[in-house]
Amino acid sequence: MRLSPTSYIVLGLVRNAGRATPYDLKAGVAGSVGNFWTIPHSQLYAEPERLARAGLLHEERETGGRRRRSYELTAAGREALEAWVGDPVTESAELREPALLKIFFGADPAALAPARLAAHRARLAGYREIVAHLEGQPATEGPVLTLRRGIANEESWIRFWEDVS
Amino acid sequence: MRLSPTSYIVLGLVRNAGRATPYDLKAGVAGSVGNFWTIPHSQLYAEPERLARAGLLHEERETGGRRRRSYELTAAGREALEAWVGDPVTESAELREPALLKIFFGADPAALAPARLAAHRARLAGYREIVAHLEGQPATEGPVLTLRRGIANEESWIRFWEDVS
DNA sequence: GGGTACATGTAATCAGTTACATGATTTA
DNA sequence: TAAATCATGTAACTGATTACATGTACCC
């Protein structure tokens, strides 16, 4: 089985939580990685199933009631996650910004700017708030760094859209 | 039919070229939008076919030889493209940077930095070269603006990776 | 004449998107 | 007690990825 970023997000969140249901994962994504990498919740049902088939997660299902599924890491799962985290090679992300596509094909940037500026400013404010709460907590270096990068990114976009306004 | 960014890239490139085969599109993507939005070439066979079924492209096929397909815009296709370009509302892009995911889940940023820095510096140099050739040409405002954004983006990433080195 | 790179496509699989559903809790 | 929202899933479709294939042209 080929492991995708989605797989590692699931593995990572399960590791952080110890044990998680798809719904926990949904909440986990929304409150953390989801800021820069969202996953539709249907994938959070499908993906753990795949990972369980591959032996990287252990699945348990409630016998009564709603028969909820919950997952935890197997040894193999932990190894796969750690190998990925430890590997210094990564792919490159693409910009894939729809507004840039429009500009490329002739849109007037000044017309796009107001909506883009509002969106970026809102996210920037959100990030600043989260980071204020997070700083000082123990064991949050990773999340704090990604937030810092998120902030720099929003600032960079804001400068761009201001320039073309 | 729902039109995706892929659809608009195809429509836009066909408009720019007047008429194009899938292979022309492949070259077109590689030399332009591909810098921030790549499309596997198999999609450049599938997507025009869909667009032709939807009446947005007109397909012609060589009778002899390799029976190459070529496409041009229909009136409806041109309208759809212009409506999209003229609409000031766009979705938001996500960062989706694999290296950030790794950091989020505990990777050492200093270990990731060298490869990332090399990649970003190479792209930055490439962009600067293209932009130097492009500036001054007529009717290249769109592409030049996207390149400028690409450059700012690379610079912003380079700052980030230098900071954590 | 043989290798290498460009040109041109097809097919199978799979992940992701979208939509549909419904049970349980809280709140007005 | 009705409405809203949270919790929990499934199913259908379709776009994207990957791999396979082969033809043509040019260069050594």
Short mmCIF file of C-alpha atoms (C1' of nucleotides) in Angstrom, two decimals:
data_model
loop_
_atom_site.label_atom_id
_atom_site.label_comp_id
_atom_site.label_asym_id
_atom_site.label_seq_id
_atom_site.Cartn_x
_atom_site.Cartn_y
_atom_site.Cartn_z
CA MET A 1 0.00 0.00 0.00
CA ARG A 2 1.24 3.46 -0.93
CA LEU A 3 0.94 5.97 1.88
CA SER A 4 -0.28 9.42 1.01
CA PRO A 5 -0.22 12.62 3.04
CA THR A 6 -3.74 11.73 4.08
CA SER A 7 -2.43 8.46 5.49
CA TYR A 8 0.21 10.21 7.54
CA ILE A 9 -2.25 12.75 8.85
CA VAL A 10 -4.41 9.92 10.10
CA LEU A 11 -1.46 8.07 11.57
CA GLY A 12 -0.17 11.22 13.22
CA LEU A 13 -3.48 12.18 14.72
CA VAL A 14 -4.08 8.67 16.02
CA ARG A 15 -0.64 8.69 17.57
CA ASN A 16 -1.32 12.04 19.24
CA ALA A 17 -4.67 10.90 20.56
CA GLY A 18 -3.67 7.38 21.53
CA ARG A 19 -6.95 6.13 20.19
CA ALA A 20 -9.46 7.78 17.92
CA THR A 21 -12.72 7.29 16.11
CA PRO A 22 -13.27 8.80 12.67
CA TYR A 23 -15.21 11.51 14.36
CA ASP A 24 -12.31 12.30 16.67
CA LEU A 25 -10.13 12.51 13.59
CA LYS A 26 -12.54 14.92 12.01
CA ALA A 27 -12.33 17.17 15.05
CA GLY A 28 -8.57 16.69 15.20
CA VAL A 29 -8.09 17.75 11.62
CA ALA A 30 -10.39 20.73 12.00
CA GLY A 31 -8.52 22.02 15.02
CA SER A 32 -4.99 21.60 13.76
CA VAL A 33 -3.65 20.45 10.40
CA GLY A 34 -6.91 21.49 8.81
CA ASN A 35 -5.63 25.02 8.74
CA PHE A 36 -3.38 24.15 5.86
CA TRP A 37 -4.54 20.72 4.76
CA THR A 38 -8.20 19.78 4.93
CA ILE A 39 -9.63 16.31 4.46
CA PRO A 40 -13.30 15.62 3.78
CA HIS A 41 -14.77 13.62 6.62
CA SER A 42 -15.70 10.72 4.38
CA GLN A 43 -12.00 10.16 3.87
CA LEU A 44 -11.59 9.87 7.61
CA TYR A 45 -13.77 6.80 7.45
CA ALA A 46 -12.17 5.32 4.37
CA GLU A 47 -8.54 5.95 5.14
CA PRO A 48 -8.30 4.32 8.59
CA GLU A 49 -9.98 1.28 7.09
CA ARG A 50 -7.24 1.07 4.46
CA LEU A 51 -4.57 1.58 7.06
CA ALA A 52 -6.08 -1.16 9.17
CA ARG A 53 -6.08 -3.53 6.21
CA ALA A 54 -2.41 -2.68 5.73
CA GLY A 55 -1.70 -3.51 9.35
CA LEU A 56 -0.78 0.00 10.40
CA LEU A 57 -3.81 0.59 12.59
CA HIS A 58 -5.70 -1.71 14.89
CA GLU A 59 -9.46 -1.42 14.58
CA GLU A 60 -11.99 -2.09 17.29
CA ARG A 61 -15.71 -1.85 16.99
CA GLU A 62 -18.23 -1.38 19.78
CA THR A 63 -20.42 -4.43 20.12
CA GLY A 64 -23.56 -2.58 21.21
CA GLY A 65 -25.21 0.70 20.36
CA ARG A 66 -23.79 2.52 17.42
CA ARG A 67 -20.99 0.09 16.80
CA ARG A 68 -18.51 2.91 16.55
CA ARG A 69 -15.10 2.10 15.17
CA SER A 70 -11.98 3.21 16.92
CA TYR A 71 -8.37 2.92 15.94
CA GLU A 72 -4.97 2.84 17.51
CA LEU A 73 -1.46 2.49 16.10
CA THR A 74 0.14 -0.88 15.66
CA ALA A 75 3.89 -1.21 15.98
CA ALA A 76 4.13 -1.17 12.20
CA GLY A 77 2.03 1.97 12.09
CA ARG A 78 4.26 3.73 14.55
CA GLU A 79 7.29 2.71 12.55
CA ALA A 80 5.83 3.96 9.29
CA LEU A 81 4.97 7.29 10.86
CA GLU A 82 8.39 7.70 12.40
CA ALA A 83 10.13 6.76 9.19
CA TRP A 84 8.17 9.39 7.34
CA VAL A 85 8.77 12.06 9.96
CA GLY A 86 12.46 11.24 10.02
CA ASP A 87 12.95 11.29 6.27
CA PRO A 88 14.32 14.70 5.26
CA VAL A 89 13.15 14.37 1.66
CA THR A 90 9.75 15.77 0.76
CA GLU A 91 7.82 16.65 -2.35
CA SER A 92 7.28 20.24 -3.33
CA ALA A 93 3.90 21.83 -2.86
CA GLU A 94 2.27 23.71 -5.68
CA LEU A 95 0.72 27.12 -5.27
CA ARG A 96 -2.57 26.11 -6.94
CA GLU A 97 -4.26 29.37 -6.18
CA PRO A 98 -7.41 29.77 -8.28
CA ALA A 99 -7.16 33.55 -8.18
CA LEU A 100 -3.72 33.35 -9.78
CA LEU A 101 -5.12 31.21 -12.54
CA LYS A 102 -7.69 33.87 -13.29
CA ILE A 103 -5.04 36.53 -13.37
CA PHE A 104 -2.95 34.39 -15.65
CA PHE A 105 -5.82 34.22 -18.09
CA GLY A 106 -6.50 37.91 -17.99
CA ALA A 107 -8.60 38.76 -14.94
CA ASP A 108 -8.27 42.21 -13.43
CA PRO A 109 -6.34 41.72 -10.17
CA ALA A 110 -7.87 44.78 -8.58
CA ALA A 111 -11.28 43.20 -8.96
CA LEU A 112 -10.19 40.04 -7.18
CA ALA A 113 -8.29 41.81 -4.43
CA PRO A 114 -11.02 42.86 -1.98
CA ALA A 115 -12.37 39.36 -1.42
CA ARG A 116 -8.88 37.88 -1.25
CA LEU A 117 -7.70 40.51 1.20
CA ALA A 118 -10.67 39.93 3.46
CA ALA A 119 -10.06 36.19 3.44
CA HIS A 120 -6.35 36.45 4.14
CA ARG A 121 -6.81 39.02 6.88
CA ALA A 122 -9.38 36.84 8.59
CA ARG A 123 -7.10 33.83 8.55
CA LEU A 124 -4.20 35.91 9.74
CA ALA A 125 -6.20 37.13 12.72
CA GLY A 126 -7.28 33.56 13.47
CA TYR A 127 -3.71 32.29 13.40
CA ARG A 128 -2.47 35.05 15.65
CA GLU A 129 -5.07 34.15 18.20
CA ILE A 130 -4.25 30.45 18.15
CA VAL A 131 -0.54 31.07 18.36
CA ALA A 132 -1.01 33.33 21.39
CA HIS A 133 -2.81 30.51 23.19
CA LEU A 134 -0.32 27.89 22.11
CA GLU A 135 2.93 29.62 22.91
CA GLY A 136 4.25 28.56 26.26
CA GLN A 137 2.36 25.25 26.27
CA PRO A 138 4.74 22.31 26.36
CA ALA A 139 5.37 20.12 23.32
CA THR A 140 3.83 22.42 20.74
CA GLU A 141 6.93 23.40 18.77
CA GLY A 142 5.71 21.67 15.61
CA PRO A 143 2.27 23.27 15.56
CA VAL A 144 3.69 26.65 16.55
CA LEU A 145 6.19 26.54 13.71
CA THR A 146 3.54 25.65 11.17
CA LEU A 147 1.43 28.50 12.47
CA ARG A 148 4.33 30.86 12.11
CA ARG A 149 4.69 29.73 8.54
CA GLY A 150 0.97 30.18 8.04
CA ILE A 151 1.21 33.71 9.34
CA ALA A 152 4.11 34.59 7.08
CA ASN A 153 2.21 33.16 4.16
CA GLU A 154 -0.89 35.22 4.84
CA GLU A 155 1.21 38.34 5.24
CA SER A 156 2.91 37.68 1.96
CA TRP A 157 -0.41 37.29 0.17
CA ILE A 158 -1.78 40.40 1.80
CA ARG A 159 1.18 42.38 0.50
CA PHE A 160 0.58 41.02 -2.97
CA TRP A 161 -3.10 41.90 -3.05
CA GLU A 162 -2.46 45.33 -1.59
CA ASP A 163 0.11 45.98 -4.30
CA VAL A 164 -2.32 45.20 -7.09
CA SER A 165 -5.28 47.02 -5.55
CA MET B 1 -21.08 19.62 -16.30
CA ARG B 2 -19.16 21.16 -13.43
CA LEU B 3 -16.08 23.03 -14.54
CA SER B 4 -12.94 22.60 -12.48
CA PRO B 5 -9.72 24.59 -12.53
CA THR B 6 -8.42 21.95 -14.92
CA SER B 7 -11.27 22.78 -17.27
CA TYR B 8 -10.46 26.45 -17.24
CA ILE B 9 -6.79 25.83 -17.80
CA VAL B 10 -7.67 23.86 -20.90
CA LEU B 11 -10.15 26.47 -22.10
CA GLY B 12 -7.67 29.24 -21.44
CA LEU B 13 -4.81 27.56 -23.24
CA VAL B 14 -6.97 26.69 -26.20
CA ARG B 15 -8.11 30.29 -26.38
CA ASN B 16 -4.53 31.52 -26.28
CA ALA B 17 -3.43 29.10 -28.95
CA GLY B 18 -6.48 29.39 -31.20
CA ARG B 19 -6.35 25.67 -31.77
CA ALA B 20 -4.50 22.98 -29.88
CA THR B 21 -3.91 19.24 -29.67
CA PRO B 22 -3.49 17.54 -26.30
CA TYR B 23 0.19 17.58 -26.92
CA ASP B 24 0.16 21.32 -27.51
CA LEU B 25 -1.69 21.65 -24.22
CA LYS B 26 0.94 19.60 -22.50
CA ALA B 27 3.65 21.92 -23.78
CA GLY B 28 1.48 24.92 -22.96
CA VAL B 29 0.98 23.87 -19.39
CA ALA B 30 4.65 23.04 -18.93
CA GLY B 31 5.75 26.44 -20.16
CA SER B 32 3.31 28.57 -18.23
CA VAL B 33 0.65 27.69 -15.67
CA GLY B 34 2.57 24.53 -14.88
CA ASN B 35 4.82 26.59 -12.68
CA PHE B 36 2.12 26.76 -10.08
CA TRP B 37 -0.49 24.26 -11.23
CA THR B 38 0.57 21.08 -12.98
CA ILE B 39 -1.70 18.65 -14.76
CA PRO B 40 -0.72 15.10 -15.72
CA HIS B 41 -0.75 14.76 -19.47
CA SER B 42 -3.37 12.02 -19.39
CA GLN B 43 -5.78 14.64 -18.12
CA LEU B 44 -5.04 16.74 -21.16
CA TYR B 45 -6.53 13.98 -23.25
CA ALA B 46 -9.51 13.35 -21.00
CA GLU B 47 -10.50 16.89 -20.16
CA PRO B 48 -10.86 18.32 -23.69
CA GLU B 49 -13.02 15.32 -24.52
CA ARG B 50 -15.35 16.20 -21.65
CA LEU B 51 -15.38 19.82 -22.65
CA ALA B 52 -16.21 18.84 -26.20
CA ARG B 53 -19.11 16.69 -24.98
CA ALA B 54 -20.32 19.71 -23.01
CA GLY B 55 -20.19 21.83 -26.14
CA LEU B 56 -17.42 24.11 -24.95
CA LEU B 57 -14.80 22.89 -27.37
CA HIS B 58 -15.04 21.81 -30.96
CA GLU B 59 -13.08 18.66 -31.74
CA GLU B 60 -11.56 17.74 -35.05
CA ARG B 61 -9.66 14.62 -35.87
CA GLU B 62 -7.17 14.06 -38.66
CA THR B 63 -8.47 11.57 -41.16
CA GLY B 64 -5.12 10.07 -42.07
CA GLY B 65 -1.91 9.26 -40.28
CA ARG B 66 -2.02 9.49 -36.54
CA ARG B 67 -5.56 10.75 -36.38
CA ARG B 68 -4.55 13.49 -33.99
CA ARG B 69 -7.32 15.36 -32.22
CA SER B 70 -7.34 19.10 -32.12
CA TYR B 71 -9.63 21.50 -30.35
CA GLU B 72 -10.84 25.03 -30.60
CA LEU B 73 -13.25 27.11 -28.54
CA THR B 74 -16.93 27.22 -29.35
CA ALA B 75 -18.90 30.36 -28.60
CA ALA B 76 -20.18 28.69 -25.44
CA GLY B 77 -16.63 27.82 -24.46
CA ARG B 78 -15.49 31.38 -24.87
CA GLU B 79 -18.42 32.59 -22.81
CA ALA B 80 -17.73 30.13 -20.01
CA LEU B 81 -14.10 31.16 -19.90
CA GLU B 82 -14.92 34.85 -19.87
CA ALA B 83 -17.55 34.42 -17.19
CA TRP B 84 -15.02 32.64 -14.99
CA VAL B 85 -12.30 35.21 -15.61
CA GLY B 86 -14.73 38.02 -14.90
CA ASP B 87 -16.12 36.57 -11.69
CA PRO B 88 -14.30 38.20 -8.75
CA VAL B 89 -15.13 35.36 -6.37
CA THR B 90 -12.64 32.53 -6.00
CA GLU B 91 -11.98 29.68 -3.65
CA SER B 92 -9.09 29.79 -1.25
CA ALA B 93 -6.01 27.72 -1.89
CA GLU B 94 -4.57 25.56 0.83
CA LEU B 95 -0.91 25.47 1.70
CA ARG B 96 -0.67 21.67 1.50
CA GLU B 97 3.06 21.61 1.98
CA PRO B 98 4.25 18.11 2.89
CA ALA B 99 7.25 19.48 4.75
CA LEU B 100 4.94 21.45 7.02
CA LEU B 101 2.99 18.30 7.78
CA LYS B 102 6.17 16.60 8.87
CA ILE B 103 7.06 19.51 11.10
CA PHE B 104 3.58 19.47 12.54
CA PHE B 105 4.07 15.85 13.52
CA GLY B 106 7.44 16.41 15.06
CA ALA B 107 10.10 16.46 12.35
CA ASP B 108 13.23 18.50 12.93
CA PRO B 109 12.92 21.53 10.65
CA ALA B 110 16.66 21.97 10.40
CA ALA B 111 16.89 18.52 8.86
CA LEU B 112 14.34 19.37 6.19
CA ALA B 113 15.73 22.81 5.44
CA PRO B 114 18.67 22.10 3.11
CA ALA B 115 16.63 20.25 0.51
CA ARG B 116 13.80 22.76 0.73
CA LEU B 117 16.15 25.71 0.42
CA ALA B 118 17.81 24.23 -2.62
CA ALA B 119 14.44 23.63 -4.27
CA HIS B 120 13.10 27.09 -3.56
CA ARG B 121 16.28 28.81 -4.65
CA ALA B 122 16.28 26.92 -7.91
CA ARG B 123 12.70 27.88 -8.65
CA LEU B 124 13.38 31.45 -7.69
CA ALA B 125 16.26 31.65 -10.12
CA GLY B 126 14.12 30.10 -12.83
CA TYR B 127 11.32 32.60 -12.30
CA ARG B 128 13.67 35.54 -12.36
CA GLU B 129 15.00 34.40 -15.69
CA ILE B 130 11.56 33.97 -17.22
CA VAL B 131 10.35 37.29 -15.94
CA ALA B 132 13.36 39.06 -17.40
CA HIS B 133 12.49 37.65 -20.83
CA LEU B 134 8.81 38.39 -20.46
CA GLU B 135 8.90 41.96 -19.27
CA GLY B 136 8.47 44.38 -22.09
CA GLN B 137 6.66 41.87 -24.32
CA PRO B 138 3.14 43.00 -25.07
CA ALA B 139 0.09 41.37 -23.50
CA THR B 140 1.90 39.51 -20.77
CA GLU B 141 0.60 41.36 -17.71
CA GLY B 142 -1.21 38.29 -16.39
CA PRO B 143 1.73 35.91 -16.62
CA VAL B 144 4.12 38.54 -15.30
CA LEU B 145 1.94 39.17 -12.28
CA THR B 146 1.69 35.47 -11.48
CA LEU B 147 5.44 35.22 -11.80
CA ARG B 148 5.88 38.12 -9.44
CA ARG B 149 3.65 36.31 -6.98
CA GLY B 150 5.66 33.15 -7.51
CA ILE B 151 8.84 35.03 -6.75
CA ALA B 152 7.45 36.55 -3.56
CA ASN B 153 6.28 33.12 -2.51
CA GLU B 154 9.68 31.53 -3.02
CA GLU B 155 11.35 34.36 -1.13
CA SER B 156 8.96 33.93 1.74
CA TRP B 157 9.68 30.21 1.94
CA ILE B 158 13.40 30.81 1.75
CA ARG B 159 13.17 33.17 4.70
CA PHE B 160 11.27 30.55 6.65
CA TRP B 161 13.73 27.77 5.99
CA GLU B 162 16.69 30.01 6.71
CA ASP B 163 15.14 30.97 10.02
CA VAL B 164 14.81 27.37 11.13
CA SER B 165 18.21 26.25 9.87
"C1'" DG C 1 22.07 1.34 -37.58
"C1'" DG C 2 21.09 1.89 -32.81
"C1'" DG C 3 20.00 4.67 -29.02
"C1'" DT C 4 17.64 8.50 -26.99
"C1'" DA C 5 14.34 11.83 -26.56
"C1'" DC C 6 10.09 13.69 -28.14
"C1'" DA C 7 5.26 12.78 -29.48
"C1'" DT C 8 0.94 10.54 -28.81
"C1'" DG C 9 -2.14 8.07 -26.91
"C1'" DT C 10 -5.04 4.26 -23.73
"C1'" DA C 11 -6.39 1.61 -19.60
"C1'" DA C 12 -6.85 0.37 -14.77
"C1'" DT C 13 -7.07 1.72 -10.41
"C1'" DC C 14 -7.97 4.55 -6.60
"C1'" DA C 15 -8.59 8.52 -3.91
"C1'" DG C 16 -11.41 12.37 -3.28
"C1'" DT C 17 -15.79 14.83 -3.78
"C1'" DT C 18 -20.55 15.18 -3.20
"C1'" DA C 19 -24.64 13.84 -1.72
"C1'" DC C 20 -27.60 11.29 1.02
"C1'" DA C 21 -29.16 9.49 5.63
"C1'" DT C 22 -30.32 9.18 10.30
"C1'" DG C 23 -29.60 9.02 15.50
"C1'" DA C 24 -28.53 11.68 19.65
"C1'" DT C 25 -28.25 16.06 22.29
"C1'" DT C 26 -28.77 20.45 23.41
"C1'" DT C 27 -31.23 24.82 23.43
"C1'" DA C 28 -34.91 28.09 22.70
"C1'" DT D 1 -41.66 20.04 21.81
"C1'" DA D 2 -39.60 21.80 17.80
"C1'" DA D 3 -35.47 23.27 15.81
"C1'" DA D 4 -30.86 23.17 15.43
"C1'" DT D 5 -26.58 21.16 15.77
"C1'" DC D 6 -23.46 17.52 16.66
"C1'" DA D 7 -22.28 12.74 15.77
"C1'" DT D 8 -21.88 8.97 12.66
"C1'" DG D 9 -21.88 6.81 8.90
"C1'" DT D 10 -22.59 4.96 3.48
"C1'" DA D 11 -22.84 5.21 -1.61
"C1'" DA D 12 -22.17 6.90 -6.27
"C1'" DC D 13 -19.55 9.11 -9.24
"C1'" DT D 14 -15.67 11.06 -11.42
"C1'" DG D 15 -11.30 13.10 -11.76
"C1'" DA D 16 -6.50 12.21 -11.01
"C1'" DT D 17 -2.61 9.14 -10.80
"C1'" DT D 18 0.06 5.52 -12.59
"C1'" DA D 19 1.46 2.55 -15.72
"C1'" DC D 20 1.65 0.75 -20.11
"C1'" DA D 21 2.43 1.23 -25.17
"C1'" DT D 22 4.13 2.48 -29.53
"C1'" DG D 23 5.48 5.67 -33.32
"C1'" DT D 24 8.68 9.15 -35.18
"C1'" DA D 25 12.74 11.92 -35.62
"C1'" DC D 26 17.16 13.13 -34.78
"C1'" DC D 27 21.94 12.45 -33.54
"C1'" DC D 28 26.12 9.83 -32.86
#
